[in-house]
XYZ file of C-alpha atoms in Angstrom:
575
model
C 128.224 123.465 99.408
C 126.039 123.251 102.513
C 125.741 126.844 103.622
C 123.763 126.115 106.782
C 122.507 123.050 108.625
C 120.158 123.451 111.587
C 118.706 120.732 113.780
C 115.955 122.125 115.914
C 114.428 119.761 118.473
C 111.642 120.592 120.909
C 110.820 117.968 123.503
C 107.655 118.561 125.461
C 106.743 115.983 128.055
C 108.762 113.230 126.227
C 107.247 114.050 122.823
C 109.998 115.201 120.471
C 109.412 117.343 117.389
C 112.579 117.701 115.281
C 113.114 119.900 112.226
C 116.275 119.572 110.127
C 116.899 122.429 107.700
C 119.721 122.391 105.181
C 120.518 125.300 102.827
C 122.701 124.431 99.875
C 124.259 126.799 97.334
C 125.533 125.801 93.899
C 128.666 127.930 93.480
C 129.626 126.230 90.208
C 128.851 127.769 86.797
C 126.795 124.783 85.669
C 123.927 122.829 87.193
C 124.841 120.377 89.940
C 123.198 117.743 92.090
C 122.338 118.911 95.619
C 121.909 116.101 98.153
C 120.066 116.078 101.449
C 120.982 113.041 103.530
C 119.983 112.722 107.169
C 119.582 109.870 109.603
C 116.683 109.723 112.018
C 115.656 107.297 114.782
C 113.697 104.238 113.608
C 111.138 104.981 116.311
C 110.271 108.338 114.705
C 107.627 109.088 112.062
C 108.400 111.648 109.352
C 105.597 114.233 109.267
C 106.778 116.756 106.709
C 109.323 117.395 103.983
C 109.807 120.210 101.506
C 112.344 121.564 99.034
C 112.436 125.234 98.101
C 114.373 125.994 94.928
C 114.776 129.670 94.035
C 111.613 130.579 95.907
C 109.466 127.730 94.537
C 108.328 125.172 97.132
C 108.013 121.451 96.373
C 106.196 119.812 99.298
C 106.094 116.095 100.101
C 102.525 114.781 100.151
C 101.557 111.870 102.424
C 99.177 109.344 100.888
C 98.048 105.785 101.370
C 100.858 103.494 100.249
C 99.033 101.893 97.292
C 97.757 105.243 96.015
C 101.245 106.732 96.224
C 102.689 103.744 94.381
C 100.131 104.152 91.568
C 101.053 107.763 91.149
C 104.603 106.730 90.661
C 106.049 106.352 87.102
C 106.050 102.994 85.418
C 109.805 103.344 85.136
C 110.091 103.270 88.876
C 107.596 100.444 89.210
C 110.130 98.379 87.309
C 112.411 98.872 90.255
C 114.782 101.625 89.181
C 114.564 103.568 92.410
C 115.256 102.329 95.888
C 112.970 104.831 97.621
C 114.189 107.650 99.814
C 114.397 105.888 103.188
C 116.390 102.822 104.247
C 117.511 101.254 107.520
C 121.181 101.985 108.214
C 121.815 100.466 111.635
C 120.058 99.168 114.715
C 118.787 102.576 115.828
C 118.654 104.622 112.643
C 117.176 104.943 109.191
C 118.385 107.281 106.476
C 116.419 109.783 104.389
C 118.233 110.658 101.166
C 117.073 112.898 98.325
C 118.970 114.593 95.485
C 117.841 117.340 93.181
C 119.593 119.055 90.317
C 119.915 122.838 90.715
C 121.093 125.454 88.241
C 124.333 127.440 88.527
C 124.262 130.010 91.372
C 120.932 128.620 92.601
C 120.003 127.818 96.180
C 117.894 125.017 97.612
C 116.484 124.649 101.121
C 115.553 121.175 102.338
C 113.396 120.813 105.434
C 112.481 117.523 107.117
C 110.274 117.193 110.213
C 109.838 114.070 112.304
C 108.224 113.246 115.645
C 108.657 110.530 118.244
C 107.688 109.683 121.784
C 110.882 109.148 123.788
C 110.854 105.762 125.481
C 112.307 105.392 128.956
C 114.950 102.660 129.115
C 117.043 101.826 132.175
C 115.908 105.039 133.864
C 116.649 107.449 131.000
C 115.071 109.075 127.963
C 117.358 109.456 124.978
C 117.128 111.996 122.168
C 119.485 110.808 119.419
C 120.646 113.219 116.729
C 122.908 111.839 114.022
C 125.452 114.338 112.731
C 127.151 113.687 109.409
C 127.389 116.754 107.131
C 130.455 115.297 105.282
C 131.805 118.830 104.811
C 132.458 122.001 106.777
C 129.292 124.043 107.274
C 129.430 127.804 107.775
C 126.275 127.958 109.921
C 125.887 124.703 111.827
C 123.772 124.323 114.934
C 121.868 121.845 117.053
C 119.253 123.528 119.200
C 117.347 121.433 121.755
C 114.603 122.755 124.043
C 113.144 120.467 126.687
C 110.095 121.204 128.816
C 109.081 118.622 131.435
C 106.391 119.876 133.816
C 107.261 117.101 136.301
C 110.716 118.666 136.665
C 114.052 117.549 135.245
C 115.822 115.101 137.550
C 119.099 114.950 135.614
C 120.345 115.883 132.146
C 123.482 114.936 130.225
C 124.797 115.281 126.698
C 127.078 112.788 125.105
C 128.743 112.650 121.735
C 130.972 110.308 119.793
C 132.967 113.108 118.150
C 133.580 115.736 120.855
C 136.996 117.365 121.229
C 138.073 120.030 123.716
C 137.576 122.726 121.056
C 134.111 121.432 120.177
C 133.109 121.331 123.854
C 133.511 125.114 123.871
C 130.749 125.311 121.237
C 128.282 123.540 123.553
C 126.109 125.405 126.039
C 123.556 124.009 128.480
C 121.084 126.117 130.436
C 118.698 124.421 132.802
C 116.134 125.268 135.456
C 113.535 123.225 137.353
C 111.374 122.225 134.341
C 113.241 123.459 131.261
C 116.542 122.885 129.528
C 118.134 124.482 126.501
C 121.108 122.859 124.781
C 122.892 124.661 121.987
C 125.782 123.259 119.969
C 127.131 125.827 117.513
C 130.694 125.144 116.344
C 132.494 127.674 114.142
C 134.205 126.588 110.919
C 137.566 126.427 112.724
C 136.144 124.305 115.541
C 134.695 121.847 113.013
C 138.061 121.200 111.316
C 140.058 118.036 111.957
C 143.190 120.140 111.530
C 143.944 123.650 110.292
C 145.430 122.527 106.941
C 142.648 120.230 105.773
C 139.015 121.075 105.142
C 137.851 117.876 106.829
C 135.093 117.911 109.397
C 135.161 116.389 112.877
C 131.354 116.280 112.930
C 130.606 112.647 112.286
C 128.618 110.537 114.729
C 125.980 110.693 117.428
C 124.921 113.677 119.482
C 122.805 112.383 122.352
C 120.777 114.096 125.066
C 119.792 111.866 127.995
C 117.581 112.863 130.872
C 115.024 111.708 133.403
C 112.189 113.480 135.204
C 111.212 113.810 138.858
C 108.462 111.556 140.105
C 106.595 112.630 143.199
C 103.075 111.173 142.852
C 102.685 107.441 143.518
C 100.011 107.027 140.823
C 102.096 108.698 138.138
C 101.697 112.015 136.382
C 98.795 113.221 134.250
C 99.088 115.991 131.663
C 96.254 117.521 129.696
C 96.051 119.756 126.619
C 92.981 120.578 124.492
C 90.860 117.693 125.783
C 93.555 115.008 125.376
C 95.363 113.501 128.349
C 98.533 111.487 128.782
C 99.294 109.510 131.932
C 102.889 108.524 132.761
C 103.461 105.812 135.345
C 106.923 104.650 136.462
C 106.952 103.522 140.087
C 110.288 103.481 141.867
C 111.944 101.626 144.713
C 109.688 98.600 144.638
C 110.729 95.091 145.657
C 111.871 93.030 142.653
C 110.060 89.830 141.652
C 112.277 86.742 141.603
C 112.654 85.504 137.998
C 112.496 81.970 136.665
C 114.371 82.293 133.417
C 115.305 79.742 130.779
C 117.856 80.742 128.151
C 117.246 78.875 124.888
C 120.426 79.210 122.821
C 120.907 78.298 119.165
C 124.193 76.464 118.517
C 123.509 75.388 114.929
C 126.288 75.587 112.336
C 125.456 79.133 111.238
C 126.220 80.431 114.762
C 129.857 79.305 114.414
C 132.673 81.808 114.870
C 132.002 85.380 115.940
C 128.312 84.927 116.810
C 128.767 82.087 119.279
C 131.748 83.908 120.843
C 129.710 87.078 121.333
C 126.827 85.024 122.726
C 129.219 83.362 125.192
C 130.595 86.778 126.248
C 127.112 88.144 126.846
C 125.925 85.047 128.741
C 128.955 85.185 131.053
C 128.012 88.755 132.045
C 124.290 87.966 132.290
C 125.023 85.055 134.647
C 126.844 87.471 136.980
C 123.748 89.697 136.999
C 121.309 87.001 138.160
C 119.940 87.616 141.645
C 120.269 85.056 144.388
C 116.482 84.531 144.501
C 116.275 83.905 140.717
C 116.028 80.385 139.234
C 117.518 79.579 135.843
C 118.407 76.932 133.302
C 119.950 76.649 129.829
C 118.678 74.790 126.821
C 120.990 74.664 123.819
C 119.839 73.369 120.469
C 120.860 72.481 116.946
C 118.976 69.545 115.449
C 119.206 68.089 118.988
C 117.770 69.797 122.056
C 119.986 69.577 125.140
C 118.798 70.620 128.608
C 121.711 71.633 130.831
C 119.899 70.476 134.004
C 116.645 68.576 134.285
C 115.062 71.410 136.296
C 115.604 75.078 137.111
C 118.300 75.825 139.680
C 118.547 78.669 142.196
C 121.161 81.250 141.124
C 123.648 80.450 143.872
C 127.313 81.260 143.360
C 128.066 77.589 142.828
C 125.315 77.042 140.226
C 126.279 80.225 138.364
C 129.923 79.113 138.242
C 128.918 75.711 136.952
C 126.724 77.330 134.252
C 129.601 79.634 133.272
C 131.797 76.574 132.751
C 129.142 75.114 130.411
C 128.807 78.373 128.464
C 132.529 78.389 127.744
C 132.302 74.996 126.058
C 129.543 75.937 123.570
C 130.326 74.914 119.987
C 128.177 75.502 116.922
C 127.204 72.924 114.298
C 124.133 71.152 112.929
C 120.538 72.214 112.175
C 117.968 74.388 113.961
C 115.089 72.823 115.929
C 113.475 75.994 117.316
C 110.174 74.252 118.016
C 111.645 71.373 120.040
C 113.797 73.758 122.091
C 110.942 76.134 122.973
C 108.539 73.336 123.873
C 111.232 71.792 126.099
C 111.606 75.155 127.886
C 107.846 75.426 128.446
C 107.788 71.817 129.696
C 110.466 72.636 132.245
C 108.553 75.621 133.621
C 105.376 73.498 133.734
C 106.932 70.803 135.906
C 109.129 73.113 137.996
C 108.787 72.712 141.753
C 109.902 74.871 144.642
C 109.858 78.132 142.704
C 109.023 81.292 144.701
C 105.260 81.761 144.977
C 105.188 85.284 143.566
C 107.667 85.178 140.736
C 107.905 85.949 137.011
C 108.669 83.157 134.543
C 110.275 83.952 131.198
C 111.905 82.247 128.248
C 114.626 84.033 126.260
C 115.271 82.576 122.806
C 118.386 83.535 120.834
C 118.583 82.236 117.249
C 120.197 83.305 113.993
C 118.249 81.240 111.490
C 115.074 79.613 110.253
C 113.758 76.328 111.689
C 115.490 73.579 109.667
C 115.024 70.549 111.964
C 112.010 69.153 113.793
C 108.833 71.113 112.998
C 109.645 73.554 110.177
C 106.300 75.177 109.465
C 106.438 78.544 111.238
C 102.634 78.806 111.598
C 102.497 75.412 113.292
C 105.386 76.363 115.607
C 103.644 79.640 116.575
C 100.413 77.784 117.245
C 102.036 75.034 119.335
C 104.174 77.422 121.376
C 101.196 79.680 122.110
C 99.086 76.713 123.186
C 101.852 75.418 125.442
C 102.631 78.791 127.065
C 98.926 79.561 127.442
C 99.507 83.093 128.781
C 101.546 81.902 131.793
C 105.084 82.873 130.784
C 106.654 85.689 128.791
C 108.627 84.775 125.653
C 111.391 87.092 124.420
C 112.881 86.392 120.985
C 116.279 87.706 119.932
C 117.091 87.361 116.245
C 120.826 87.439 115.561
C 121.659 88.976 112.165
C 119.645 88.983 108.929
C 119.101 85.301 108.133
C 116.368 84.983 110.744
C 112.716 85.290 109.888
C 112.186 88.347 112.081
C 108.462 88.353 111.315
C 108.142 84.831 112.755
C 110.067 85.735 115.938
C 108.185 88.994 116.420
C 104.790 87.360 116.024
C 105.711 84.611 118.479
C 107.038 87.050 121.106
C 104.085 89.441 120.866
C 101.573 86.594 121.095
C 103.216 85.449 124.313
C 103.563 88.670 126.286
C 107.148 89.433 125.270
C 109.017 91.419 122.635
C 111.408 90.633 119.783
C 114.677 92.374 119.103
C 117.143 92.099 116.245
C 120.766 91.775 117.345
C 122.975 93.429 114.736
C 126.172 91.589 113.812
C 128.503 94.393 114.893
C 131.443 94.569 117.250
C 128.987 95.444 120.028
C 126.633 92.451 119.621
C 127.527 91.142 123.102
C 126.646 94.562 124.548
C 123.328 94.565 122.666
C 122.493 91.188 124.236
C 123.427 92.411 127.721
C 121.476 95.647 127.324
C 118.411 93.644 126.343
C 118.787 91.461 129.416
C 119.154 94.510 131.678
C 115.853 95.882 130.396
C 113.978 92.737 131.479
C 116.121 91.832 134.506
C 114.060 93.636 137.146
C 110.302 93.014 136.955
C 108.638 94.979 139.770
C 104.925 94.830 138.896
C 102.640 92.393 137.126
C 99.014 92.467 135.892
C 98.855 96.272 135.787
C 95.443 97.763 135.043
C 95.102 101.494 134.439
C 91.461 102.445 134.935
C 89.698 105.637 133.823
C 86.001 106.645 133.792
C 84.714 104.581 130.845
C 81.875 106.826 129.776
C 83.965 109.998 129.583
C 87.066 108.743 127.716
C 87.327 107.653 124.097
C 90.188 106.313 122.003
C 91.977 105.004 125.096
C 95.372 103.489 124.243
C 96.471 100.162 125.753
C 95.739 100.213 129.505
C 96.487 96.641 130.649
C 100.096 95.503 130.957
C 101.415 92.078 131.945
C 104.750 93.193 133.350
C 106.476 96.383 134.359
C 110.280 96.456 134.468
C 112.204 98.903 136.604
C 113.598 101.820 134.615
C 110.870 101.756 131.954
C 107.551 103.643 131.880
C 103.889 102.944 131.186
C 102.153 105.537 129.003
C 98.384 105.733 128.490
C 96.615 108.425 126.499
C 93.061 109.230 125.432
C 90.484 111.874 124.610
C 88.236 113.226 127.372
C 84.644 114.326 126.978
C 84.167 118.108 127.169
C 82.233 118.195 130.430
C 84.954 116.558 132.529
C 86.295 118.748 135.378
C 88.119 116.011 137.270
C 89.835 112.994 135.739
C 89.957 110.162 138.311
C 92.510 107.382 137.798
C 92.869 104.042 139.508
C 95.846 101.720 139.065
C 95.669 98.090 140.163
C 98.760 95.887 140.101
C 100.558 93.066 141.884
C 103.923 93.722 143.442
C 106.216 91.079 144.934
C 104.842 91.682 148.411
C 101.221 92.814 147.924
C 98.345 93.773 145.658
C 98.352 97.514 145.029
C 95.608 100.008 144.359
C 96.735 103.565 143.629
C 94.355 106.457 143.103
C 94.813 109.934 141.711
C 92.532 112.718 140.554
C 93.584 115.342 138.029
C 91.981 118.765 137.923
C 91.474 119.365 134.194
C 91.631 123.194 134.308
C 94.773 123.245 136.468
C 96.502 120.676 134.276
C 95.637 122.550 131.062
C 97.100 125.698 132.583
C 100.602 124.159 132.838
C 101.153 124.379 129.074
C 99.279 127.564 128.309
C 102.117 130.054 128.474
C 104.833 127.871 126.966
C 106.047 129.692 123.886
C 107.792 126.942 122.019
C 105.188 124.212 122.376
C 103.104 123.190 119.398
C 99.579 123.509 120.740
C 98.113 120.076 120.096
C 101.121 118.018 121.125
C 99.242 115.602 123.425
C 96.767 114.911 120.628
C 99.696 114.125 118.303
C 101.330 112.034 121.046
C 98.025 110.130 121.379
C 97.903 109.548 117.595
C 101.570 108.429 117.495
C 101.071 105.986 120.385
C 97.786 104.658 118.974
C 99.336 104.010 115.545
C 102.363 102.241 117.096
C 100.071 100.020 119.188
C 97.660 99.223 116.309
C 100.605 98.198 114.105
C 102.067 96.054 116.890
C 98.695 94.425 117.553
C 98.356 93.774 113.818
C 101.584 91.748 113.797
C 100.179 89.056 116.062
C 96.491 89.292 115.002
C 94.552 86.924 112.731
C 94.185 88.102 109.137
C 90.642 89.569 109.338
C 91.475 91.498 112.535
C 94.747 92.637 111.024
C 92.889 94.396 108.174
C 90.642 96.281 110.609
C 93.600 97.334 112.779
C 95.533 98.514 109.726
C 92.534 100.477 108.431
C 92.368 102.353 111.761
C 96.117 102.975 111.778
C 96.007 104.193 108.155
C 93.192 106.605 108.932
C 95.190 108.145 111.796
C 98.436 108.197 109.780
C 96.711 110.244 107.075
C 94.791 112.460 109.481
C 97.913 113.444 111.440
C 100.256 113.159 108.418
C 102.709 110.540 109.634
C 104.817 108.406 107.290
C 104.127 104.968 108.786
C 104.419 101.481 107.239
C 100.942 102.096 105.753
C 101.592 105.471 104.111
C 104.127 106.942 101.700
C 105.290 110.443 101.074
C 105.350 111.459 97.424
C 108.170 113.910 96.747
C 107.836 115.855 93.501
C 110.861 117.449 91.838
C 111.150 120.257 89.254
C 110.294 119.219 85.692
C 113.001 117.612 83.638
C 114.173 115.403 86.520
C 112.892 112.041 87.681
C 109.635 113.596 88.684
C 108.428 111.683 91.698
C 110.109 109.714 94.417
C 108.655 107.852 97.389
C 109.562 107.962 101.047
C 108.314 104.799 102.803
C 108.763 103.722 106.408
C 110.999 100.624 106.532
C 110.279 98.070 109.279
C 112.602 95.655 111.058
C 110.707 92.721 109.536
C 111.345 94.157 106.042
């Protein structure tokens, strides 16, 4: 039985450090299997795991992936074990380990993971998955948040709350700190008084945003590392020129095309009057709805909605022809607003089966045609798509890729994606810092900034720096901006000095996390030689800061007499 289960999360300036501790007792009079199964956000990196059995500790050791694999038994190399981590849904992956423990023995499992919370649609979200599958005598979720900029709003949300459970939730908040404690008793956890079934099954979510006073963003500094957060507000929105490229091949038939139609109907309503748009639908034939982009007037939107409702799915998949037609339309478009953002949104559920089929050739041709002028966003519907192909193509052309999971909420996933890119407010953003006194600077040039998101730049400062000057250059819809700010290093360091629950080097770890994420992303769209160099850098950091990333594995050793070693790898969306 699980005697206690604690989730302890400390969020400091968007960087979340979560420790899950589970104590299990074998009350039987023979040895039994004890299982530790938790779900964590895909965006997180595991940093630590240990099992303590009757006072003996078995730590997980993080190694380079190939080295870890070699250490692994031949039995496992023949594919008898699935590894300890797998993707479970669009936001989560699951860590699962079992160990056999003797009668009356106890085991304590402890898993630590870290992530940088990403601002989406004006909110940060800390997601904790709760699924103990049994009643737990000592259950608690304990979240501490410290945001030196000040907390603007804070809410908790859960998929399993009842009136009784709400009584187990407390929130205490002041200007810069919040403490959330959820500690239900055994009775509060029960579905009903007769049965020993638990109500605790689902998501526990904390959402918040911070205050933003300074125009040039907020700089925080600890132990010689800085992080700079920039999320301008209340700016005029750029008009968009957007072409939706929609797959209507045979495999989209049924639920998928219906959900796509639902989402497109809502997206059409969200277009702004100053936006221009068009639709291209494709199977083995490419069909342009109109010969050029149209302004999003009520009349044009209504006429597009009528088209969307007639979509039917059959035939092959000419991704190449459809994308090149979209680029061609943007190329020859006339009368578009002078300062505007042009983007192509591709939705497909399969591999190219008509027209050009070689994915490398398609990537090459599309990149040549786009030539840095437009952003390409690729949405892969379900698991028959080559996600790697879509991701590479999007990243090479200033966009992102997203997998749409075939669930009941697929239409909502599509809409949510659109909302994230619906309001571009800055383009060509350059974040400039004194070159000779900063090293290891993360990405500091950004093509587009969408309202509700956030730009984060981090780096290491040289020791003799007293003032850190920052200059931001960007284009808004109405003007070219230059914003300047100067951070006093001593004053900034002081902010974190007396914070009890902060792990001292958190900005350095945040810097490492962000750098690894960006190196891996860059590697996806890089040429092979460059890819190796980027991966070598990311591997070095993963090992130095002990993160389980796609390049490292954690070797978990069990007591003798059991399958001795198991591996925890980091799964990726591209598989």
